[in-house]
Amino acid sequence: MKSNNSSIELMENDLEKTRPVTPPLDLEDTKPEKPLPALENTVISKKTVFPQLRVAQRCDVGAVRERNEDACLLFTAESGGHFARAPMCLAVVADGMGGHENGHMASKSASRTAAEYVLRKIYLPLLGGADVPDPASVHAIMHTAVLTAHTAVSKQKNSDSGTTLTMTLILENQLYVAHVGDSRAYWLVEDHFEAITVDHSLVQRLQDEGKLTTEEAENYQYRNILLRALGQVEDLEVDTYQRELPAKGKLLLCSDGLCGLVKDERLGQILGLDADPHRIADLMVDAALVSGGYDNITAVVIDFVLQRP
């Protein structure tokens, strides 16, 4: 799926220009529950692997909707010198449920609440000199972050509001994912493009049960019905995943305004371009607009290369 610059130019000529983009949400200031410990000498192991990251996000209202009910948040942290720690990258995509008056408030609240929880439990302790938490602890934190966001959405004035939420965390050479709904996380490794998450939707269940083919699912009239969403059920199940990062690759987080209009094969082709993440994110949005742009469109692109400090 590699491409040269001429391929990029041809692709851009086939697509309309990108609409003005919505800036990422500003994360509210947070404070640790307890004072941070004094910073002590940090010893970096020769075995420590630092991912080199390039990131971008686009959150577009689309061609039809008047209001953007998507929300995305992208947080990266790097350090150097005596305080050199592995870069950290947290990304969140939330899609407020269409047809509900406060869908945009649900996605905003969920993304901020989940991100704040992860940063307070992982990033702030690291900033204070704590060790990197073990994978089991990270899983628990990601899981609880989504449940905390679920509670926040459920307590909103309009209790009928809801949202999807897909969140990824890169920490050292590990990728962690927490997921509810039909927003998606994909990755591209050695020209192999695949979805990490599985949709919590009626159409996905019918496909899993062999009652719908892939072709039938594309035109199924109830394809937008979700079986899981934040703010919609009392006891929420959260899917969590963990992958060890390969030497290099790319991640894509998106709302169904992108993956619902652009086929996976095309998404993989765009993600595989030899281009900056900002250009790739622009092309993702353009592809959805050319396909109709019937929904809000969100794309988060993360390019990673592992290296020794």
XYZ file of C-alpha atoms in Angstrom:
309
model
C 0.000 0.000 0.000
C 2.960 2.283 -0.264
C 2.688 5.171 -2.686
C 4.789 7.972 -4.063
C 3.946 11.675 -4.166
C 2.349 11.405 -7.612
C -0.150 8.902 -6.189
C -1.076 11.379 -3.485
C -1.580 14.169 -6.029
C -3.808 11.962 -8.181
C -5.873 11.008 -5.162
C -6.275 14.647 -4.151
C -7.405 15.575 -7.672
C -10.169 12.972 -7.401
C -11.445 14.383 -4.129
C -13.064 17.653 -3.189
C -11.180 20.084 -0.961
C -11.512 19.585 2.748
C -14.037 21.664 4.672
C -12.827 23.848 7.536
C -12.087 21.531 10.418
C -13.221 21.704 14.010
C -10.283 22.122 16.416
C -9.696 19.385 19.007
C -11.369 19.694 22.373
C -9.347 21.474 25.018
C -8.791 19.128 27.922
C -9.855 20.753 31.163
C -7.172 21.294 33.752
C -6.921 18.380 36.143
C -5.140 17.918 39.392
C -3.896 14.688 40.981
C -5.888 13.388 43.937
C -2.739 13.534 46.079
C 0.396 15.692 45.861
C 2.907 14.274 43.408
C 6.065 12.782 44.920
C 9.363 14.587 44.499
C 11.065 13.754 41.213
C 13.891 11.279 41.679
C 16.595 10.098 39.316
C 15.080 8.166 36.449
C 17.124 5.327 35.012
C 16.272 4.327 31.469
C 16.812 0.653 30.711
C 18.751 -0.204 27.581
C 15.816 -2.455 26.713
C 13.306 0.407 26.866
C 11.689 1.109 23.497
C 10.501 4.625 22.694
C 7.890 5.059 19.937
C 8.481 8.016 17.654
C 5.022 9.446 16.981
C 3.407 11.675 14.375
C -0.280 12.427 14.913
C -3.204 14.342 13.427
C -6.959 14.645 13.858
C -9.840 15.945 11.783
C -13.439 16.341 12.996
C -15.744 17.587 10.235
C -19.481 18.313 10.362
C -19.982 16.653 6.963
C -22.099 17.761 4.012
C -25.592 17.325 5.473
C -25.699 17.738 9.255
C -26.016 21.209 10.760
C -24.343 20.276 14.034
C -21.276 18.174 14.756
C -22.141 15.466 17.288
C -18.699 13.849 17.031
C -15.927 14.665 19.477
C -12.266 13.737 19.385
C -9.344 14.317 21.691
C -5.664 13.720 20.962
C -3.024 14.045 23.681
C 0.700 13.371 23.253
C 3.503 13.884 25.752
C 7.250 13.737 25.142
C 10.227 14.441 27.377
C 13.987 14.471 27.109
C 17.277 14.944 28.858
C 17.533 13.758 32.433
C 13.754 13.229 32.554
C 13.581 11.143 29.376
C 10.496 8.925 29.422
C 8.786 7.015 26.665
C 6.328 9.203 24.728
C 2.674 8.657 25.540
C -0.247 9.097 23.167
C -3.916 9.073 24.152
C -6.634 9.329 21.497
C -10.411 9.360 21.944
C -13.234 9.369 19.397
C -16.876 9.670 20.470
C -19.974 9.841 18.266
C -23.097 11.276 19.899
C -26.152 9.248 18.995
C -28.082 10.814 16.134
C -31.678 11.755 16.815
C -31.026 12.595 20.454
C -31.161 16.271 21.327
C -27.989 16.232 23.407
C -25.865 13.826 21.383
C -23.169 16.464 20.979
C -23.069 17.026 24.736
C -22.815 13.285 25.370
C -19.816 12.856 23.066
C -18.084 15.911 24.514
C -18.647 14.810 28.113
C -17.606 11.214 27.444
C -14.377 12.064 25.636
C -13.266 14.588 28.240
C -14.201 12.439 31.222
C -12.479 9.312 29.898
C -9.329 11.196 28.916
C -9.144 13.058 32.221
C -9.345 9.780 34.133
C -6.542 8.137 32.154
C -4.290 11.174 32.413
C -4.889 11.492 36.141
C -4.216 7.810 36.801
C -1.301 7.261 34.387
C 0.270 10.447 33.025
C 0.380 12.587 36.166
C 2.017 9.830 38.256
C 4.587 9.319 35.470
C 5.232 13.045 35.491
C 5.936 12.739 39.192
C 8.513 9.987 38.672
C 6.364 6.873 39.117
C 7.122 3.664 37.226
C 5.145 2.735 34.129
C 2.121 0.707 35.315
C 1.906 -2.965 34.400
C -0.471 -4.035 31.596
C -3.136 -5.354 33.972
C -3.272 -1.995 35.735
C -3.503 -0.124 32.425
C -6.378 -2.368 31.312
C -8.207 -1.668 34.569
C -7.670 2.086 34.230
C -8.893 2.156 30.615
C -11.953 0.077 31.548
C -12.812 2.269 34.530
C -12.275 5.418 32.457
C -15.028 4.348 30.058
C -17.376 3.419 32.911
C -16.707 6.807 34.520
C -17.578 8.486 31.226
C -20.717 6.331 31.014
C -21.810 7.574 34.435
C -21.171 11.180 33.419
C -23.314 10.812 30.289
C -26.088 9.038 32.211
C -26.294 11.938 34.676
C -26.879 14.559 31.995
C -30.224 16.374 32.017
C -31.407 14.555 28.923
C -31.053 10.955 30.093
C -31.905 9.736 26.589
C -28.604 10.978 25.164
C -25.861 8.512 24.315
C -22.534 8.151 22.563
C -19.994 5.693 21.281
C -16.451 5.829 22.617
C -13.240 4.357 21.236
C -10.018 5.168 23.079
C -6.417 4.127 22.414
C -3.323 4.549 24.545
C 0.261 4.055 23.377
C 2.587 3.532 26.330
C 6.152 2.351 25.660
C 5.791 -0.437 23.080
C 2.207 -1.370 23.978
C -1.118 -0.358 22.472
C -4.205 -0.429 24.689
C -7.757 0.000 23.390
C -11.108 0.473 25.162
C -14.234 0.419 23.027
C -18.024 0.737 23.087
C -20.257 1.277 20.046
C -19.513 1.447 16.322
C -16.686 3.947 16.124
C -13.581 1.984 15.177
C -9.854 1.547 15.687
C -7.798 0.138 12.789
C -4.121 -0.449 12.312
C -1.857 -0.876 9.305
C 1.238 -3.048 9.695
C 3.399 -4.192 6.777
C 0.653 -3.375 4.259
C -1.895 -5.395 6.267
C -4.899 -3.263 7.259
C -7.356 -4.597 9.822
C -9.922 -3.484 12.376
C -8.895 -3.933 16.003
C -12.366 -3.270 17.399
C -15.679 -5.007 16.707
C -18.873 -2.975 16.284
C -21.555 -3.296 18.954
C -24.379 -3.017 16.443
C -27.354 -5.049 15.289
C -25.940 -5.447 11.800
C -22.642 -6.790 13.184
C -24.477 -9.340 15.342
C -26.522 -10.528 12.370
C -23.326 -10.914 10.359
C -21.693 -12.857 13.198
C -24.726 -15.160 13.319
C -24.547 -15.735 9.566
C -27.896 -14.037 8.921
C -26.426 -11.263 6.779
C -23.628 -11.255 4.228
C -21.152 -8.382 4.036
C -22.890 -7.124 0.897
C -26.339 -7.309 2.519
C -25.054 -5.524 5.611
C -23.969 -2.498 3.560
C -27.590 -1.753 2.635
C -29.342 -3.082 5.746
C -32.020 -0.598 6.829
C -31.258 -0.962 10.552
C -27.480 -0.752 10.294
C -27.349 2.259 12.650
C -28.951 0.473 15.609
C -26.430 0.068 18.431
C -26.518 -2.687 21.036
C -24.084 -0.875 23.340
C -23.563 2.839 23.939
C -22.598 5.071 26.827
C -25.612 6.533 28.620
C -28.057 3.968 27.218
C -27.874 0.983 29.573
C -27.438 0.507 33.309
C -24.635 -2.072 33.209
C -22.237 -1.276 30.383
C -19.853 -3.864 28.938
C -16.541 -2.465 27.720
C -14.254 -4.252 25.256
C -10.531 -3.871 25.929
C -7.647 -4.938 23.720
C -3.866 -4.972 23.968
C -1.353 -5.253 21.138
C 2.436 -5.094 21.173
C 3.535 -2.447 18.700
C 5.560 -3.717 15.733
C 8.648 -1.851 14.516
C 6.473 0.602 12.619
C 2.892 1.095 11.570
C -0.124 3.385 11.608
C -3.354 3.657 13.579
C -6.709 5.060 12.507
C -9.538 5.935 14.874
C -12.770 7.052 13.252
C -16.487 7.554 13.656
C -18.967 5.720 11.451
C -19.307 8.888 9.393
C -16.039 7.725 7.824
C -16.029 3.923 7.987
C -19.767 3.779 7.243
C -19.283 5.561 3.913
C -15.785 4.518 2.849
C -14.974 0.830 2.488
C -12.146 -0.701 4.492
C -10.114 -1.353 1.351
C -10.163 2.353 0.505
C -9.371 3.362 4.102
C -6.346 1.072 4.010
C -5.165 2.570 0.734
C -5.350 6.105 2.099
C -3.708 5.199 5.414
C -0.917 3.439 3.512
C 0.109 6.541 1.579
C 3.638 7.829 2.136
C 2.344 11.106 3.523
C 2.174 13.176 6.684
C -0.659 12.207 9.104
C -2.279 15.621 8.566
C -2.485 14.992 4.809
C -3.842 11.500 5.394
C -6.504 12.762 7.810
C -7.538 15.381 5.241
C -7.855 12.705 2.560
C -9.948 10.535 4.886
C -12.444 13.356 5.380
C -12.427 14.141 1.650
C -13.206 10.508 0.814
C -16.253 10.549 3.107
C -17.448 13.862 1.636
C -17.153 12.524 -1.914
C -19.230 9.519 -0.791
C -22.021 11.823 0.371
C -20.862 13.140 3.733
C -24.220 12.200 5.253
C -22.868 12.088 8.805
C -20.249 13.855 10.897
C -16.748 12.660 10.003
C -13.883 12.091 12.440
C -10.431 10.668 11.703
C -7.449 10.378 14.043
C -4.203 9.208 12.420
C -1.168 8.034 14.413
C 2.114 7.069 12.734
C 4.602 5.223 14.963
C 8.188 3.959 14.647
C 9.880 2.203 17.553
C 13.384 3.284 18.505
C 15.865 3.002 21.373
C 16.331 6.107 23.557
